[in-house]
Amino acid sequence: MKVKRLKVGVRPLEEGLQEFGETLKALQTGKTPFKQRGVYFVSVEAMRRVLTPSRLTLLHLIRTRHPRSIAALAKLIHRDFKNVHTDLKLLADLGLVHLEPGARMRDSVTPTVPYERIQFEIAV
């Protein structure tokens, strides 16, 4: 069984812009761009501001305890629902968490972490 991993790291802005340019060029010429999976930040400070200890704890609890809703996760971690929801929205925007809606309109949203490992990568 293959382990699902996600790379999270720091890259200079120039490198990110170069990759964007290569992707744009490939799309304009009708080629399939190289898809690189990962979440990258422009500095260690930016990464630390986003991946705070409380957000990393959320990722761990979702992966290990499988809460059925955001409210259940908030109760598990003893934090306010609104703050947990805000953190999960940010993590979902980065692709670190999936927020799966319930079958019916009023059902809870279930947070899941689709990765077994998150690898941190920092160039020196």
mmCIF file with all atom_site columns, C-alpha atoms in Angstrom:
data_model
loop_
_atom_site.group_PDB
_atom_site.id
_atom_site.type_symbol
_atom_site.label_atom_id
_atom_site.label_alt_id
_atom_site.label_comp_id
_atom_site.label_asym_id
_atom_site.label_entity_id
_atom_site.label_seq_id
_atom_site.pdbx_PDB_ins_code
_atom_site.Cartn_x
_atom_site.Cartn_y
_atom_site.Cartn_z
_atom_site.occupancy
_atom_site.B_iso_or_equiv
_atom_site.pdbx_formal_charge
_atom_site.auth_seq_id
_atom_site.auth_comp_id
_atom_site.auth_asym_id
_atom_site.auth_atom_id
_atom_site.pdbx_PDB_model_num
ATOM 1   C CA . MET A 1 1   ? 0.000   0.000  0.000   1.00 0.00 ? 1   MET A CA 1
ATOM 2   C CA . LYS A 1 2   ? 1.392   3.382  -1.003  1.00 0.00 ? 2   LYS A CA 1
ATOM 3   C CA . VAL A 1 3   ? 1.740   6.020  1.710   1.00 0.00 ? 3   VAL A CA 1
ATOM 4   C CA . LYS A 1 4   ? 0.123   9.331  0.762   1.00 0.00 ? 4   LYS A CA 1
ATOM 5   C CA . ARG A 1 5   ? 2.579   12.134 1.408   1.00 0.00 ? 5   ARG A CA 1
ATOM 6   C CA . LEU A 1 6   ? 2.477   15.868 0.984   1.00 0.00 ? 6   LEU A CA 1
ATOM 7   C CA . LYS A 1 7   ? 5.540   18.081 0.830   1.00 0.00 ? 7   LYS A CA 1
ATOM 8   C CA . VAL A 1 8   ? 5.414   21.381 2.682   1.00 0.00 ? 8   VAL A CA 1
ATOM 9   C CA . GLY A 1 9   ? 8.372   23.650 2.361   1.00 0.00 ? 9   GLY A CA 1
ATOM 10  C CA . VAL A 1 10  ? 10.048  26.948 1.737   1.00 0.00 ? 10  VAL A CA 1
ATOM 11  C CA . ARG A 1 11  ? 10.969  28.180 -1.736  1.00 0.00 ? 11  ARG A CA 1
ATOM 12  C CA . PRO A 1 12  ? 12.154  31.551 -2.934  1.00 0.00 ? 12  PRO A CA 1
ATOM 13  C CA . LEU A 1 13  ? 9.466   33.621 -4.636  1.00 0.00 ? 13  LEU A CA 1
ATOM 14  C CA . GLU A 1 14  ? 11.498  33.608 -7.862  1.00 0.00 ? 14  GLU A CA 1
ATOM 15  C CA . GLU A 1 15  ? 11.354  29.805 -7.999  1.00 0.00 ? 15  GLU A CA 1
ATOM 16  C CA . GLY A 1 16  ? 7.583   29.824 -7.562  1.00 0.00 ? 16  GLY A CA 1
ATOM 17  C CA . LEU A 1 17  ? 7.182   32.461 -10.273 1.00 0.00 ? 17  LEU A CA 1
ATOM 18  C CA . GLN A 1 18  ? 9.421   30.473 -12.623 1.00 0.00 ? 18  GLN A CA 1
ATOM 19  C CA . GLU A 1 19  ? 7.312   27.348 -12.081 1.00 0.00 ? 19  GLU A CA 1
ATOM 20  C CA . PHE A 1 20  ? 4.158   29.384 -12.718 1.00 0.00 ? 20  PHE A CA 1
ATOM 21  C CA . GLY A 1 21  ? 5.663   30.703 -15.963 1.00 0.00 ? 21  GLY A CA 1
ATOM 22  C CA . GLU A 1 22  ? 6.538   27.172 -17.113 1.00 0.00 ? 22  GLU A CA 1
ATOM 23  C CA . THR A 1 23  ? 3.011   25.985 -16.350 1.00 0.00 ? 23  THR A CA 1
ATOM 24  C CA . LEU A 1 24  ? 1.481   28.912 -18.222 1.00 0.00 ? 24  LEU A CA 1
ATOM 25  C CA . LYS A 1 25  ? 3.740   28.313 -21.232 1.00 0.00 ? 25  LYS A CA 1
ATOM 26  C CA . ALA A 1 26  ? 2.817   24.611 -21.320 1.00 0.00 ? 26  ALA A CA 1
ATOM 27  C CA . LEU A 1 27  ? -0.885  25.442 -21.201 1.00 0.00 ? 27  LEU A CA 1
ATOM 28  C CA . GLN A 1 28  ? -0.562  28.042 -23.956 1.00 0.00 ? 28  GLN A CA 1
ATOM 29  C CA . THR A 1 29  ? 1.173   25.536 -26.240 1.00 0.00 ? 29  THR A CA 1
ATOM 30  C CA . GLY A 1 30  ? -1.420  22.844 -25.540 1.00 0.00 ? 30  GLY A CA 1
ATOM 31  C CA . LYS A 1 31  ? 0.909   20.640 -23.500 1.00 0.00 ? 31  LYS A CA 1
ATOM 32  C CA . THR A 1 32  ? 0.066   19.092 -20.163 1.00 0.00 ? 32  THR A CA 1
ATOM 33  C CA . PRO A 1 33  ? 1.990   20.938 -17.452 1.00 0.00 ? 33  PRO A CA 1
ATOM 34  C CA . PHE A 1 34  ? 4.096   19.046 -14.934 1.00 0.00 ? 34  PHE A CA 1
ATOM 35  C CA . LYS A 1 35  ? 1.998   18.705 -11.804 1.00 0.00 ? 35  LYS A CA 1
ATOM 36  C CA . GLN A 1 36  ? 3.966   19.156 -8.632  1.00 0.00 ? 36  GLN A CA 1
ATOM 37  C CA . ARG A 1 37  ? 2.190   18.382 -5.395  1.00 0.00 ? 37  ARG A CA 1
ATOM 38  C CA . GLY A 1 38  ? 3.063   20.395 -2.383  1.00 0.00 ? 38  GLY A CA 1
ATOM 39  C CA . VAL A 1 39  ? 2.483   23.528 -0.388  1.00 0.00 ? 39  VAL A CA 1
ATOM 40  C CA . TYR A 1 40  ? 5.308   26.029 -0.423  1.00 0.00 ? 40  TYR A CA 1
ATOM 41  C CA . PHE A 1 41  ? 5.925   29.284 1.411   1.00 0.00 ? 41  PHE A CA 1
ATOM 42  C CA . VAL A 1 42  ? 8.318   32.124 0.572   1.00 0.00 ? 42  VAL A CA 1
ATOM 43  C CA . SER A 1 43  ? 9.984   32.089 4.005   1.00 0.00 ? 43  SER A CA 1
ATOM 44  C CA . VAL A 1 44  ? 10.273  30.060 7.179   1.00 0.00 ? 44  VAL A CA 1
ATOM 45  C CA . GLU A 1 45  ? 8.486   32.887 8.996   1.00 0.00 ? 45  GLU A CA 1
ATOM 46  C CA . ALA A 1 46  ? 5.520   32.694 6.612   1.00 0.00 ? 46  ALA A CA 1
ATOM 47  C CA . MET A 1 47  ? 5.338   28.933 7.095   1.00 0.00 ? 47  MET A CA 1
ATOM 48  C CA . ARG A 1 48  ? 5.465   29.308 10.887  1.00 0.00 ? 48  ARG A CA 1
ATOM 49  C CA . ARG A 1 49  ? 2.685   31.917 10.846  1.00 0.00 ? 49  ARG A CA 1
ATOM 50  C CA . VAL A 1 50  ? 0.394   29.550 8.941   1.00 0.00 ? 50  VAL A CA 1
ATOM 51  C CA . LEU A 1 51  ? 1.386   26.176 10.400  1.00 0.00 ? 51  LEU A CA 1
ATOM 52  C CA . THR A 1 52  ? 1.039   27.071 14.057  1.00 0.00 ? 52  THR A CA 1
ATOM 53  C CA . PRO A 1 53  ? 1.255   24.435 16.792  1.00 0.00 ? 53  PRO A CA 1
ATOM 54  C CA . SER A 1 54  ? -2.533  24.568 17.291  1.00 0.00 ? 54  SER A CA 1
ATOM 55  C CA . ARG A 1 55  ? -3.165  23.972 13.557  1.00 0.00 ? 55  ARG A CA 1
ATOM 56  C CA . LEU A 1 56  ? -0.688  21.089 13.501  1.00 0.00 ? 56  LEU A CA 1
ATOM 57  C CA . THR A 1 57  ? -2.512  19.661 16.519  1.00 0.00 ? 57  THR A CA 1
ATOM 58  C CA . LEU A 1 58  ? -5.777  19.889 14.552  1.00 0.00 ? 58  LEU A CA 1
ATOM 59  C CA . LEU A 1 59  ? -4.207  17.894 11.707  1.00 0.00 ? 59  LEU A CA 1
ATOM 60  C CA . HIS A 1 60  ? -2.987  15.240 14.140  1.00 0.00 ? 60  HIS A CA 1
ATOM 61  C CA . LEU A 1 61  ? -6.327  14.936 15.946  1.00 0.00 ? 61  LEU A CA 1
ATOM 62  C CA . ILE A 1 62  ? -8.292  14.710 12.700  1.00 0.00 ? 62  ILE A CA 1
ATOM 63  C CA . ARG A 1 63  ? -5.969  11.960 11.456  1.00 0.00 ? 63  ARG A CA 1
ATOM 64  C CA . THR A 1 64  ? -5.928  9.948  14.681  1.00 0.00 ? 64  THR A CA 1
ATOM 65  C CA . ARG A 1 65  ? -9.349  10.571 16.283  1.00 0.00 ? 65  ARG A CA 1
ATOM 66  C CA . HIS A 1 66  ? -11.558 10.952 13.161  1.00 0.00 ? 66  HIS A CA 1
ATOM 67  C CA . PRO A 1 67  ? -14.061 13.526 14.501  1.00 0.00 ? 67  PRO A CA 1
ATOM 68  C CA . ARG A 1 68  ? -17.405 13.470 12.682  1.00 0.00 ? 68  ARG A CA 1
ATOM 69  C CA . SER A 1 69  ? -17.842 17.240 12.723  1.00 0.00 ? 69  SER A CA 1
ATOM 70  C CA . ILE A 1 70  ? -16.072 20.518 13.336  1.00 0.00 ? 70  ILE A CA 1
ATOM 71  C CA . ALA A 1 71  ? -18.040 20.883 16.579  1.00 0.00 ? 71  ALA A CA 1
ATOM 72  C CA . ALA A 1 72  ? -16.788 17.484 17.772  1.00 0.00 ? 72  ALA A CA 1
ATOM 73  C CA . LEU A 1 73  ? -13.218 18.492 16.922  1.00 0.00 ? 73  LEU A CA 1
ATOM 74  C CA . ALA A 1 74  ? -13.601 21.810 18.777  1.00 0.00 ? 74  ALA A CA 1
ATOM 75  C CA . LYS A 1 75  ? -14.896 19.973 21.834  1.00 0.00 ? 75  LYS A CA 1
ATOM 76  C CA . LEU A 1 76  ? -12.054 17.445 21.609  1.00 0.00 ? 76  LEU A CA 1
ATOM 77  C CA . ILE A 1 77  ? -9.408  20.167 21.585  1.00 0.00 ? 77  ILE A CA 1
ATOM 78  C CA . HIS A 1 78  ? -11.260 22.489 24.036  1.00 0.00 ? 78  HIS A CA 1
ATOM 79  C CA . ARG A 1 79  ? -11.346 25.421 21.602  1.00 0.00 ? 79  ARG A CA 1
ATOM 80  C CA . ASP A 1 80  ? -14.084 27.717 20.377  1.00 0.00 ? 80  ASP A CA 1
ATOM 81  C CA . PHE A 1 81  ? -15.993 26.400 17.328  1.00 0.00 ? 81  PHE A CA 1
ATOM 82  C CA . LYS A 1 82  ? -15.473 29.618 15.343  1.00 0.00 ? 82  LYS A CA 1
ATOM 83  C CA . ASN A 1 83  ? -11.693 29.557 15.827  1.00 0.00 ? 83  ASN A CA 1
ATOM 84  C CA . VAL A 1 84  ? -11.468 25.886 14.866  1.00 0.00 ? 84  VAL A CA 1
ATOM 85  C CA . HIS A 1 85  ? -13.661 26.530 11.819  1.00 0.00 ? 85  HIS A CA 1
ATOM 86  C CA . THR A 1 86  ? -11.422 29.442 10.743  1.00 0.00 ? 86  THR A CA 1
ATOM 87  C CA . ASP A 1 87  ? -8.285  27.314 11.121  1.00 0.00 ? 87  ASP A CA 1
ATOM 88  C CA . LEU A 1 88  ? -9.837  24.431 9.184   1.00 0.00 ? 88  LEU A CA 1
ATOM 89  C CA . LYS A 1 89  ? -10.903 26.756 6.364   1.00 0.00 ? 89  LYS A CA 1
ATOM 90  C CA . LEU A 1 90  ? -7.317  27.987 6.023   1.00 0.00 ? 90  LEU A CA 1
ATOM 91  C CA . LEU A 1 91  ? -5.938  24.429 6.112   1.00 0.00 ? 91  LEU A CA 1
ATOM 92  C CA . ALA A 1 92  ? -8.539  23.368 3.532   1.00 0.00 ? 92  ALA A CA 1
ATOM 93  C CA . ASP A 1 93  ? -7.572  26.268 1.251   1.00 0.00 ? 93  ASP A CA 1
ATOM 94  C CA . LEU A 1 94  ? -3.983  24.973 1.396   1.00 0.00 ? 94  LEU A CA 1
ATOM 95  C CA . GLY A 1 95  ? -5.117  21.424 0.624   1.00 0.00 ? 95  GLY A CA 1
ATOM 96  C CA . LEU A 1 96  ? -4.014  20.020 3.985   1.00 0.00 ? 96  LEU A CA 1
ATOM 97  C CA . VAL A 1 97  ? -7.577  19.182 5.071   1.00 0.00 ? 97  VAL A CA 1
ATOM 98  C CA . HIS A 1 98  ? -10.703 18.147 3.197   1.00 0.00 ? 98  HIS A CA 1
ATOM 99  C CA . LEU A 1 99  ? -14.053 19.364 4.525   1.00 0.00 ? 99  LEU A CA 1
ATOM 100 C CA . GLU A 1 100 ? -16.658 16.833 3.431   1.00 0.00 ? 100 GLU A CA 1
ATOM 101 C CA . PRO A 1 101 ? -20.283 18.003 3.637   1.00 0.00 ? 101 PRO A CA 1
ATOM 102 C CA . GLY A 1 102 ? -22.929 15.667 5.000   1.00 0.00 ? 102 GLY A CA 1
ATOM 103 C CA . ALA A 1 103 ? -25.511 13.951 2.813   1.00 0.00 ? 103 ALA A CA 1
ATOM 104 C CA . ARG A 1 104 ? -28.274 16.383 3.753   1.00 0.00 ? 104 ARG A CA 1
ATOM 105 C CA . MET A 1 105 ? -28.185 20.158 3.859   1.00 0.00 ? 105 MET A CA 1
ATOM 106 C CA . ARG A 1 106 ? -28.178 20.382 7.673   1.00 0.00 ? 106 ARG A CA 1
ATOM 107 C CA . ASP A 1 107 ? -25.647 17.604 8.239   1.00 0.00 ? 107 ASP A CA 1
ATOM 108 C CA . SER A 1 108 ? -22.302 18.458 9.769   1.00 0.00 ? 108 SER A CA 1
ATOM 109 C CA . VAL A 1 109 ? -19.128 18.962 7.792   1.00 0.00 ? 109 VAL A CA 1
ATOM 110 C CA . THR A 1 110 ? -16.580 16.218 8.449   1.00 0.00 ? 110 THR A CA 1
ATOM 111 C CA . PRO A 1 111 ? -12.898 17.205 8.400   1.00 0.00 ? 111 PRO A CA 1
ATOM 112 C CA . THR A 1 112 ? -10.439 14.648 7.011   1.00 0.00 ? 112 THR A CA 1
ATOM 113 C CA . VAL A 1 113 ? -6.690  14.657 6.409   1.00 0.00 ? 113 VAL A CA 1
ATOM 114 C CA . PRO A 1 114 ? -5.996  12.873 3.114   1.00 0.00 ? 114 PRO A CA 1
ATOM 115 C CA . TYR A 1 115 ? -2.306  12.318 3.882   1.00 0.00 ? 115 TYR A CA 1
ATOM 116 C CA . GLU A 1 116 ? -0.511  9.865  6.112   1.00 0.00 ? 116 GLU A CA 1
ATOM 117 C CA . ARG A 1 117 ? 2.646   11.931 6.185   1.00 0.00 ? 117 ARG A CA 1
ATOM 118 C CA . ILE A 1 118 ? 3.499   15.585 5.721   1.00 0.00 ? 118 ILE A CA 1
ATOM 119 C CA . GLN A 1 119 ? 7.155   16.158 4.870   1.00 0.00 ? 119 GLN A CA 1
ATOM 120 C CA . PHE A 1 120 ? 8.766   19.495 5.666   1.00 0.00 ? 120 PHE A CA 1
ATOM 121 C CA . GLU A 1 121 ? 11.401  20.645 3.204   1.00 0.00 ? 121 GLU A CA 1
ATOM 122 C CA . ILE A 1 122 ? 13.628  23.692 3.667   1.00 0.00 ? 122 ILE A CA 1
ATOM 123 C CA . ALA A 1 123 ? 16.493  24.514 1.311   1.00 0.00 ? 123 ALA A CA 1
ATOM 124 C CA . VAL A 1 124 ? 19.669  25.827 2.921   1.00 0.00 ? 124 VAL A CA 1
#
